Amino acid sequence: MNYTEEAKQNFNDLSKNPYPGRGIVLGTSADGKSYVQVYWIMGRSVNSRNRVFEIEADTGFMKTKAFDESKLTDPHLIIYYPSRHTKDVQIITNGDQTDTIYNAIKLGGTFESALRTRQYEDDAPNFTPRISGIHYKNAEPAIYKLSILKSRNNSEDAGCERMTFEFEKALPGLGHFISTYETDGKPIPSFNGFPKLMPIFNSAEETLKAYWDALNADNKVSLMVKWIDRETFEAKTIIVNKNK
């Protein structure tokens, strides 16, 4: 099985998965000219489903916000900035560790040093993993990295397990994927193993539609695609929200 076939199989598996939770795909456009970030959120509870993505006009940062403020009950793990950037990095995460990474890098720190100060989410019995990704304008040597901070078997007994994956070569039309969960469950099993190859389509719009259509119709909430020019590092972000 070649890389493209492997990615198609993984994408097919994603389309059959009722609840991968929040997911990140980092990769390269099919024409090789752009880096690509895909991020989505899903939800099972009323509180988790009561969200939309919104792009700040002045910064270009993306945040989550309550769709109906009157139904918001606990914002601390669901309201955050998934996406921030500087002139040299594009950051995407599933929680407020976006701010931790952003602030650390602005002060001369690194993706890894920032995440050493964080761990999985405090949402027992799931202990949802924190997943994070970053693209670099000047890749030395990594073009992008993915990280997962997780518990072992939904237990705090083993402490926080920290894994960072570095990718040093752009593969046009392909990306690497991690999610918070393997699938639905009680408690929900955390993502396991290495990042999986996934397809990147011909445009931001085509990629947005393909992934949105693939996600479980009942549980999907919002999805973002960021298209980053490899030469200028300028980016455009498009979003889709279930709540309108």
PDB file of C-alpha atoms in Angstrom:
ATOM      1  CA  MET A   1       0.000   0.000   0.000  1.00  0.00           C
ATOM      2  CA  ASN A   2       1.484   3.367  -1.013  1.00  0.00           C
ATOM      3  CA  TYR A   3       1.119   6.585   0.976  1.00  0.00           C
ATOM      4  CA  THR A   4      -1.892   7.826  -0.991  1.00  0.00           C
ATOM      5  CA  GLU A   5      -3.753   4.557  -0.593  1.00  0.00           C
ATOM      6  CA  GLU A   6      -2.916   4.513   3.106  1.00  0.00           C
ATOM      7  CA  ALA A   7      -4.290   8.041   3.486  1.00  0.00           C
ATOM      8  CA  LYS A   8      -7.498   7.139   1.634  1.00  0.00           C
ATOM      9  CA  GLN A   9      -8.014   4.136   3.916  1.00  0.00           C
ATOM     10  CA  ASN A  10      -7.489   6.259   7.031  1.00  0.00           C
ATOM     11  CA  PHE A  11      -9.918   8.865   5.697  1.00  0.00           C
ATOM     12  CA  ASN A  12     -12.472   6.130   5.074  1.00  0.00           C
ATOM     13  CA  ASP A  13     -11.974   4.917   8.655  1.00  0.00           C
ATOM     14  CA  LEU A  14     -12.514   8.465   9.912  1.00  0.00           C
ATOM     15  CA  SER A  15     -15.826   8.673   8.052  1.00  0.00           C
ATOM     16  CA  LYS A  16     -17.018   5.557   9.912  1.00  0.00           C
ATOM     17  CA  ASN A  17     -15.859   6.717  13.350  1.00  0.00           C
ATOM     18  CA  PRO A  18     -18.733   8.095  15.435  1.00  0.00           C
ATOM     19  CA  TYR A  19     -16.523  10.067  17.809  1.00  0.00           C
ATOM     20  CA  PRO A  20     -12.836  10.812  17.218  1.00  0.00           C
ATOM     21  CA  GLY A  21     -13.421  13.981  19.277  1.00  0.00           C
ATOM     22  CA  ARG A  22     -11.254  16.951  18.366  1.00  0.00           C
ATOM     23  CA  GLY A  23      -8.862  16.364  15.481  1.00  0.00           C
ATOM     24  CA  ILE A  24      -5.829  17.984  13.847  1.00  0.00           C
ATOM     25  CA  VAL A  25      -4.410  17.319  10.381  1.00  0.00           C
ATOM     26  CA  LEU A  26      -1.173  19.046   9.330  1.00  0.00           C
ATOM     27  CA  GLY A  27       0.142  18.680   5.817  1.00  0.00           C
ATOM     28  CA  THR A  28       0.834  20.114   2.377  1.00  0.00           C
ATOM     29  CA  SER A  29      -1.466  21.026  -0.491  1.00  0.00           C
ATOM     30  CA  ALA A  30      -1.654  18.794  -3.536  1.00  0.00           C
ATOM     31  CA  ASP A  31       0.273  21.331  -5.650  1.00  0.00           C
ATOM     32  CA  GLY A  32       2.997  21.578  -2.990  1.00  0.00           C
ATOM     33  CA  LYS A  33       2.675  25.371  -2.713  1.00  0.00           C
ATOM     34  CA  SER A  34       0.884  25.631   0.617  1.00  0.00           C
ATOM     35  CA  TYR A  35       1.016  24.185   4.101  1.00  0.00           C
ATOM     36  CA  VAL A  36      -2.362  23.109   5.415  1.00  0.00           C
ATOM     37  CA  GLN A  37      -3.948  22.868   8.846  1.00  0.00           C
ATOM     38  CA  VAL A  38      -7.291  21.196   9.493  1.00  0.00           C
ATOM     39  CA  TYR A  39      -8.935  21.330  12.929  1.00  0.00           C
ATOM     40  CA  TRP A  40     -12.371  20.252  14.090  1.00  0.00           C
ATOM     41  CA  ILE A  41     -14.380  19.958  17.266  1.00  0.00           C
ATOM     42  CA  MET A  42     -17.118  17.486  18.106  1.00  0.00           C
ATOM     43  CA  GLY A  43     -19.435  17.175  21.089  1.00  0.00           C
ATOM     44  CA  ARG A  44     -21.817  14.833  22.846  1.00  0.00           C
ATOM     45  CA  SER A  45     -23.171  17.128  25.584  1.00  0.00           C
ATOM     46  CA  VAL A  46     -25.353  20.209  25.126  1.00  0.00           C
ATOM     47  CA  ASN A  47     -22.512  22.357  26.478  1.00  0.00           C
ATOM     48  CA  SER A  48     -19.955  20.935  24.020  1.00  0.00           C
ATOM     49  CA  ARG A  49     -22.305  21.248  21.064  1.00  0.00           C
ATOM     50  CA  ASN A  50     -23.187  24.848  21.912  1.00  0.00           C
ATOM     51  CA  ARG A  51     -20.154  26.304  20.124  1.00  0.00           C
ATOM     52  CA  VAL A  52     -19.019  27.984  16.938  1.00  0.00           C
ATOM     53  CA  PHE A  53     -15.672  28.994  15.465  1.00  0.00           C
ATOM     54  CA  GLU A  54     -15.100  32.715  14.960  1.00  0.00           C
ATOM     55  CA  ILE A  55     -12.142  34.496  13.333  1.00  0.00           C
ATOM     56  CA  GLU A  56     -11.046  37.760  14.941  1.00  0.00           C
ATOM     57  CA  ALA A  57     -10.955  40.481  12.310  1.00  0.00           C
ATOM     58  CA  ASP A  58      -8.029  42.393  13.824  1.00  0.00           C
ATOM     59  CA  THR A  59      -5.668  39.468  14.566  1.00  0.00           C
ATOM     60  CA  GLY A  60      -6.748  36.624  12.289  1.00  0.00           C
ATOM     61  CA  PHE A  61      -6.730  34.362  15.355  1.00  0.00           C
ATOM     62  CA  MET A  62      -9.572  31.862  15.629  1.00  0.00           C
ATOM     63  CA  LYS A  63     -11.534  31.270  18.830  1.00  0.00           C
ATOM     64  CA  THR A  64     -14.420  29.187  20.018  1.00  0.00           C
ATOM     65  CA  LYS A  65     -17.441  30.928  21.464  1.00  0.00           C
ATOM     66  CA  ALA A  66     -20.843  29.940  22.759  1.00  0.00           C
ATOM     67  CA  PHE A  67     -23.543  29.877  20.099  1.00  0.00           C
ATOM     68  CA  ASP A  68     -26.212  30.527  22.740  1.00  0.00           C
ATOM     69  CA  GLU A  69     -24.709  32.278  25.772  1.00  0.00           C
ATOM     70  CA  SER A  70     -27.733  31.376  27.904  1.00  0.00           C
ATOM     71  CA  LYS A  71     -26.898  27.656  27.551  1.00  0.00           C
ATOM     72  CA  LEU A  72     -23.192  27.956  28.436  1.00  0.00           C
ATOM     73  CA  THR A  73     -22.586  26.126  31.733  1.00  0.00           C
ATOM     74  CA  ASP A  74     -18.822  25.443  32.018  1.00  0.00           C
ATOM     75  CA  PRO A  75     -16.496  27.358  29.679  1.00  0.00           C
ATOM     76  CA  HIS A  76     -13.108  26.319  31.031  1.00  0.00           C
ATOM     77  CA  LEU A  77     -12.389  23.453  28.593  1.00  0.00           C
ATOM     78  CA  ILE A  78     -14.527  24.477  25.631  1.00  0.00           C
ATOM     79  CA  ILE A  79     -13.876  28.209  25.143  1.00  0.00           C
ATOM     80  CA  TYR A  80     -10.340  28.931  23.913  1.00  0.00           C
ATOM     81  CA  TYR A  81      -8.220  29.987  20.945  1.00  0.00           C
ATOM     82  CA  PRO A  82      -7.500  26.929  18.767  1.00  0.00           C
ATOM     83  CA  SER A  83      -5.435  29.003  16.322  1.00  0.00           C
ATOM     84  CA  ARG A  84      -2.791  31.690  16.792  1.00  0.00           C
ATOM     85  CA  HIS A  85       0.253  32.664  14.748  1.00  0.00           C
ATOM     86  CA  THR A  86       3.368  34.814  14.576  1.00  0.00           C
ATOM     87  CA  LYS A  87       5.346  35.758  11.466  1.00  0.00           C
ATOM     88  CA  ASP A  88       7.306  32.505  11.831  1.00  0.00           C
ATOM     89  CA  VAL A  89       4.886  29.893  13.218  1.00  0.00           C
ATOM     90  CA  GLN A  90       1.273  28.766  12.799  1.00  0.00           C
ATOM     91  CA  ILE A  91      -0.113  27.134  15.965  1.00  0.00           C
ATOM     92  CA  ILE A  92      -3.194  24.911  16.259  1.00  0.00           C
ATOM     93  CA  THR A  93      -4.398  23.083  19.387  1.00  0.00           C
ATOM     94  CA  ASN A  94      -7.487  21.691  21.083  1.00  0.00           C
ATOM     95  CA  GLY A  95      -7.304  23.907  24.177  1.00  0.00           C
ATOM     96  CA  ASP A  96      -5.874  26.918  25.941  1.00  0.00           C
ATOM     97  CA  GLN A  97      -2.374  25.495  25.495  1.00  0.00           C
ATOM     98  CA  THR A  98      -2.481  27.520  22.263  1.00  0.00           C
ATOM     99  CA  ASP A  99      -1.830  30.559  24.444  1.00  0.00           C
ATOM    100  CA  THR A 100       0.920  28.730  26.357  1.00  0.00           C
ATOM    101  CA  ILE A 101       2.766  27.899  23.126  1.00  0.00           C
ATOM    102  CA  TYR A 102       2.193  31.340  21.585  1.00  0.00           C
ATOM    103  CA  ASN A 103       3.436  33.210  24.656  1.00  0.00           C
ATOM    104  CA  ALA A 104       6.461  30.923  25.102  1.00  0.00           C
ATOM    105  CA  ILE A 105       7.579  31.329  21.485  1.00  0.00           C
ATOM    106  CA  LYS A 106       7.202  35.108  21.662  1.00  0.00           C
ATOM    107  CA  LEU A 107       9.576  35.015  24.663  1.00  0.00           C
ATOM    108  CA  GLY A 108      12.137  32.805  22.882  1.00  0.00           C
ATOM    109  CA  GLY A 109      10.877  29.416  24.055  1.00  0.00           C
ATOM    110  CA  THR A 110       9.875  26.419  21.998  1.00  0.00           C
ATOM    111  CA  PHE A 111       6.847  24.289  21.211  1.00  0.00           C
ATOM    112  CA  GLU A 112       8.235  21.528  23.427  1.00  0.00           C
ATOM    113  CA  SER A 113       9.248  23.720  26.360  1.00  0.00           C
ATOM    114  CA  ALA A 114       5.807  25.304  26.441  1.00  0.00           C
ATOM    115  CA  LEU A 115       4.007  21.948  26.466  1.00  0.00           C
ATOM    116  CA  ARG A 116       6.191  20.637  29.293  1.00  0.00           C
ATOM    117  CA  THR A 117       4.250  23.020  31.534  1.00  0.00           C
ATOM    118  CA  ARG A 118       0.891  21.448  30.613  1.00  0.00           C
ATOM    119  CA  GLN A 119      -0.771  18.042  30.798  1.00  0.00           C
ATOM    120  CA  TYR A 120      -4.018  16.314  29.759  1.00  0.00           C
ATOM    121  CA  GLU A 121      -7.345  17.968  30.574  1.00  0.00           C
ATOM    122  CA  ASP A 122      -8.855  17.766  34.062  1.00  0.00           C
ATOM    123  CA  ASP A 123     -12.074  16.098  32.933  1.00  0.00           C
ATOM    124  CA  ALA A 124     -12.089  12.777  34.797  1.00  0.00           C
ATOM    125  CA  PRO A 125     -12.877  10.008  34.011  1.00  0.00           C
ATOM    126  CA  ASN A 126     -11.806  10.766  30.418  1.00  0.00           C
ATOM    127  CA  PHE A 127      -8.661  12.836  31.015  1.00  0.00           C
ATOM    128  CA  THR A 128      -8.953  14.113  27.464  1.00  0.00           C
ATOM    129  CA  PRO A 129      -5.557  14.441  25.730  1.00  0.00           C
ATOM    130  CA  ARG A 130      -4.223  17.831  24.775  1.00  0.00           C
ATOM    131  CA  ILE A 131      -3.284  17.695  21.090  1.00  0.00           C
ATOM    132  CA  SER A 132      -1.221  20.439  19.469  1.00  0.00           C
ATOM    133  CA  GLY A 133       0.396  21.204  16.133  1.00  0.00           C
ATOM    134  CA  ILE A 134       2.739  23.796  14.681  1.00  0.00           C
ATOM    135  CA  HIS A 135       4.008  24.755  11.225  1.00  0.00           C
ATOM    136  CA  TYR A 136       7.337  26.564  10.841  1.00  0.00           C
ATOM    137  CA  LYS A 137       8.185  29.139   8.188  1.00  0.00           C
ATOM    138  CA  ASN A 138      11.870  28.272   8.496  1.00  0.00           C
ATOM    139  CA  ALA A 139      12.048  24.516   8.939  1.00  0.00           C
ATOM    140  CA  GLU A 140      15.188  23.428  10.774  1.00  0.00           C
ATOM    141  CA  PRO A 141      14.672  20.554  10.436  1.00  0.00           C
ATOM    142  CA  ALA A 142      10.937  20.096  11.076  1.00  0.00           C
ATOM    143  CA  ILE A 143       8.343  21.509   8.705  1.00  0.00           C
ATOM    144  CA  TYR A 144       5.718  20.760  11.305  1.00  0.00           C
ATOM    145  CA  LYS A 145       5.263  18.961  14.595  1.00  0.00           C
ATOM    146  CA  LEU A 146       2.384  17.273  16.374  1.00  0.00           C
ATOM    147  CA  SER A 147       2.122  16.658  20.109  1.00  0.00           C
ATOM    148  CA  ILE A 148      -0.146  14.674  22.396  1.00  0.00           C
ATOM    149  CA  LEU A 149      -0.242  14.885  26.197  1.00  0.00           C
ATOM    150  CA  LYS A 150      -2.264  11.970  27.526  1.00  0.00           C
ATOM    151  CA  SER A 151      -2.979   9.648  30.406  1.00  0.00           C
ATOM    152  CA  ARG A 152      -2.531   5.896  30.210  1.00  0.00           C
ATOM    153  CA  ASN A 153      -5.842   4.018  30.113  1.00  0.00           C
ATOM    154  CA  ASN A 154      -7.833   6.994  31.471  1.00  0.00           C
ATOM    155  CA  SER A 155      -5.918   6.914  34.749  1.00  0.00           C
ATOM    156  CA  GLU A 156      -3.608   9.400  36.454  1.00  0.00           C
ATOM    157  CA  ASP A 157      -1.537   6.621  38.028  1.00  0.00           C
ATOM    158  CA  ALA A 158       1.194   6.739  35.346  1.00  0.00           C
ATOM    159  CA  GLY A 159       1.316  10.527  35.165  1.00  0.00           C
ATOM    160  CA  CYS A 160       1.286  12.444  31.891  1.00  0.00           C
ATOM    161  CA  GLU A 161       2.712  10.709  28.824  1.00  0.00           C
ATOM    162  CA  ARG A 162       4.235  13.253  26.423  1.00  0.00           C
ATOM    163  CA  MET A 163       4.859  12.515  22.758  1.00  0.00           C
ATOM    164  CA  THR A 164       6.070  14.890  20.040  1.00  0.00           C
ATOM    165  CA  PHE A 165       6.252  13.881  16.379  1.00  0.00           C
ATOM    166  CA  GLU A 166       8.448  15.808  13.928  1.00  0.00           C
ATOM    167  CA  PHE A 167       7.998  15.808  10.153  1.00  0.00           C
ATOM    168  CA  GLU A 168      10.835  17.122   7.999  1.00  0.00           C
ATOM    169  CA  LYS A 169       9.541  16.612   4.461  1.00  0.00           C
ATOM    170  CA  ALA A 170       6.495  18.014   2.715  1.00  0.00           C
ATOM    171  CA  LEU A 171       4.386  15.312   1.072  1.00  0.00           C
ATOM    172  CA  PRO A 172       2.111  17.049  -1.469  1.00  0.00           C
ATOM    173  CA  GLY A 173      -1.512  16.045  -1.034  1.00  0.00           C
ATOM    174  CA  LEU A 174      -0.870  14.359   2.309  1.00  0.00           C
ATOM    175  CA  GLY A 175      -1.008  15.250   5.982  1.00  0.00           C
ATOM    176  CA  HIS A 176      -0.630  13.658   9.405  1.00  0.00           C
ATOM    177  CA  PHE A 177      -3.579  13.271  11.765  1.00  0.00           C
ATOM    178  CA  ILE A 178      -4.100  12.926  15.500  1.00  0.00           C
ATOM    179  CA  SER A 179      -7.300  13.187  17.512  1.00  0.00           C
ATOM    180  CA  THR A 180      -8.245  13.236  21.152  1.00  0.00           C
ATOM    181  CA  TYR A 181     -10.034   9.869  21.067  1.00  0.00           C
ATOM    182  CA  GLU A 182      -9.909   6.531  19.300  1.00  0.00           C
ATOM    183  CA  THR A 183     -13.717   6.390  19.206  1.00  0.00           C
ATOM    184  CA  ASP A 184     -16.714   6.691  21.537  1.00  0.00           C
ATOM    185  CA  GLY A 185     -16.801   4.908  24.893  1.00  0.00           C
ATOM    186  CA  LYS A 186     -17.277   5.166  28.676  1.00  0.00           C
ATOM    187  CA  PRO A 187     -14.700   6.417  29.517  1.00  0.00           C
ATOM    188  CA  ILE A 188     -13.620   7.534  26.078  1.00  0.00           C
ATOM    189  CA  PRO A 189     -10.391   5.826  24.962  1.00  0.00           C
ATOM    190  CA  SER A 190      -7.563   8.247  24.141  1.00  0.00           C
ATOM    191  CA  PHE A 191      -5.885   8.324  20.734  1.00  0.00           C
ATOM    192  CA  ASN A 192      -3.228   5.646  20.554  1.00  0.00           C
ATOM    193  CA  GLY A 193      -0.160   5.108  18.391  1.00  0.00           C
ATOM    194  CA  PHE A 194       1.453   7.321  15.755  1.00  0.00           C
ATOM    195  CA  PRO A 195      -0.091  10.082  13.624  1.00  0.00           C
ATOM    196  CA  LYS A 196      -1.945   8.686  10.626  1.00  0.00           C
ATOM    197  CA  LEU A 197      -1.607   9.773   7.016  1.00  0.00           C
ATOM    198  CA  MET A 198      -4.608  11.682   5.669  1.00  0.00           C
ATOM    199  CA  PRO A 199      -5.414  13.288   2.303  1.00  0.00           C
ATOM    200  CA  ILE A 200      -5.179  17.013   1.614  1.00  0.00           C
ATOM    201  CA  PHE A 201      -7.340  18.065  -1.321  1.00  0.00           C
ATOM    202  CA  ASN A 202      -6.858  20.568  -4.146  1.00  0.00           C
ATOM    203  CA  SER A 203      -8.082  23.691  -2.355  1.00  0.00           C
ATOM    204  CA  ALA A 204      -9.046  24.938   1.082  1.00  0.00           C
ATOM    205  CA  GLU A 205     -12.701  24.784   0.108  1.00  0.00           C
ATOM    206  CA  GLU A 206     -12.496  21.222  -1.195  1.00  0.00           C
ATOM    207  CA  THR A 207     -10.596  20.122   1.911  1.00  0.00           C
ATOM    208  CA  LEU A 208     -13.156  21.785   4.191  1.00  0.00           C
ATOM    209  CA  LYS A 209     -16.072  20.087   2.443  1.00  0.00           C
ATOM    210  CA  ALA A 210     -14.430  16.660   2.356  1.00  0.00           C
ATOM    211  CA  TYR A 211     -13.607  16.595   6.072  1.00  0.00           C
ATOM    212  CA  TRP A 212     -16.898  18.158   7.129  1.00  0.00           C
ATOM    213  CA  ASP A 213     -18.823  15.576   5.134  1.00  0.00           C
ATOM    214  CA  ALA A 214     -16.698  12.782   6.626  1.00  0.00           C
ATOM    215  CA  LEU A 215     -17.405  13.655  10.269  1.00  0.00           C
ATOM    216  CA  ASN A 216     -20.315  12.066  12.128  1.00  0.00           C
ATOM    217  CA  ALA A 217     -23.410  14.171  11.429  1.00  0.00           C
ATOM    218  CA  ASP A 218     -24.742  14.033  14.996  1.00  0.00           C
ATOM    219  CA  ASN A 219     -21.504  14.853  16.805  1.00  0.00           C
ATOM    220  CA  LYS A 220     -19.650  17.318  14.575  1.00  0.00           C
ATOM    221  CA  VAL A 221     -19.725  20.955  15.712  1.00  0.00           C
ATOM    222  CA  SER A 222     -17.211  23.109  13.801  1.00  0.00           C
ATOM    223  CA  LEU A 223     -14.300  22.723  11.380  1.00  0.00           C
ATOM    224  CA  MET A 224     -11.485  24.984  10.197  1.00  0.00           C
ATOM    225  CA  VAL A 225      -9.043  24.816   7.287  1.00  0.00           C
ATOM    226  CA  LYS A 226      -6.004  27.110   7.138  1.00  0.00           C
ATOM    227  CA  TRP A 227      -4.100  27.444   3.849  1.00  0.00           C
ATOM    228  CA  ILE A 228      -0.573  28.836   4.376  1.00  0.00           C
ATOM    229  CA  ASP A 229       1.571  30.073   1.466  1.00  0.00           C
ATOM    230  CA  ARG A 230       4.967  28.347   1.781  1.00  0.00           C
ATOM    231  CA  GLU A 231       6.914  31.350   0.449  1.00  0.00           C
ATOM    232  CA  THR A 232       5.213  34.273   2.187  1.00  0.00           C
ATOM    233  CA  PHE A 233       3.728  32.345   5.148  1.00  0.00           C
ATOM    234  CA  GLU A 234       0.548  34.377   4.694  1.00  0.00           C
ATOM    235  CA  ALA A 235      -2.569  32.359   5.437  1.00  0.00           C
ATOM    236  CA  LYS A 236      -6.283  32.280   4.799  1.00  0.00           C
ATOM    237  CA  THR A 237      -8.667  30.517   7.160  1.00  0.00           C
ATOM    238  CA  ILE A 238     -12.129  29.220   6.307  1.00  0.00           C
ATOM    239  CA  ILE A 239     -14.617  27.726   8.740  1.00  0.00           C
ATOM    240  CA  VAL A 240     -17.897  25.871   8.872  1.00  0.00           C
ATOM    241  CA  ASN A 241     -20.213  25.730  11.896  1.00  0.00           C
ATOM    242  CA  LYS A 242     -23.125  23.386  12.485  1.00  0.00           C
ATOM    243  CA  ASN A 243     -24.828  26.082  14.551  1.00  0.00           C
ATOM    244  CA  LYS A 244     -25.867  28.973  12.337  1.00  0.00           C
TER     245      LYS A 244
END
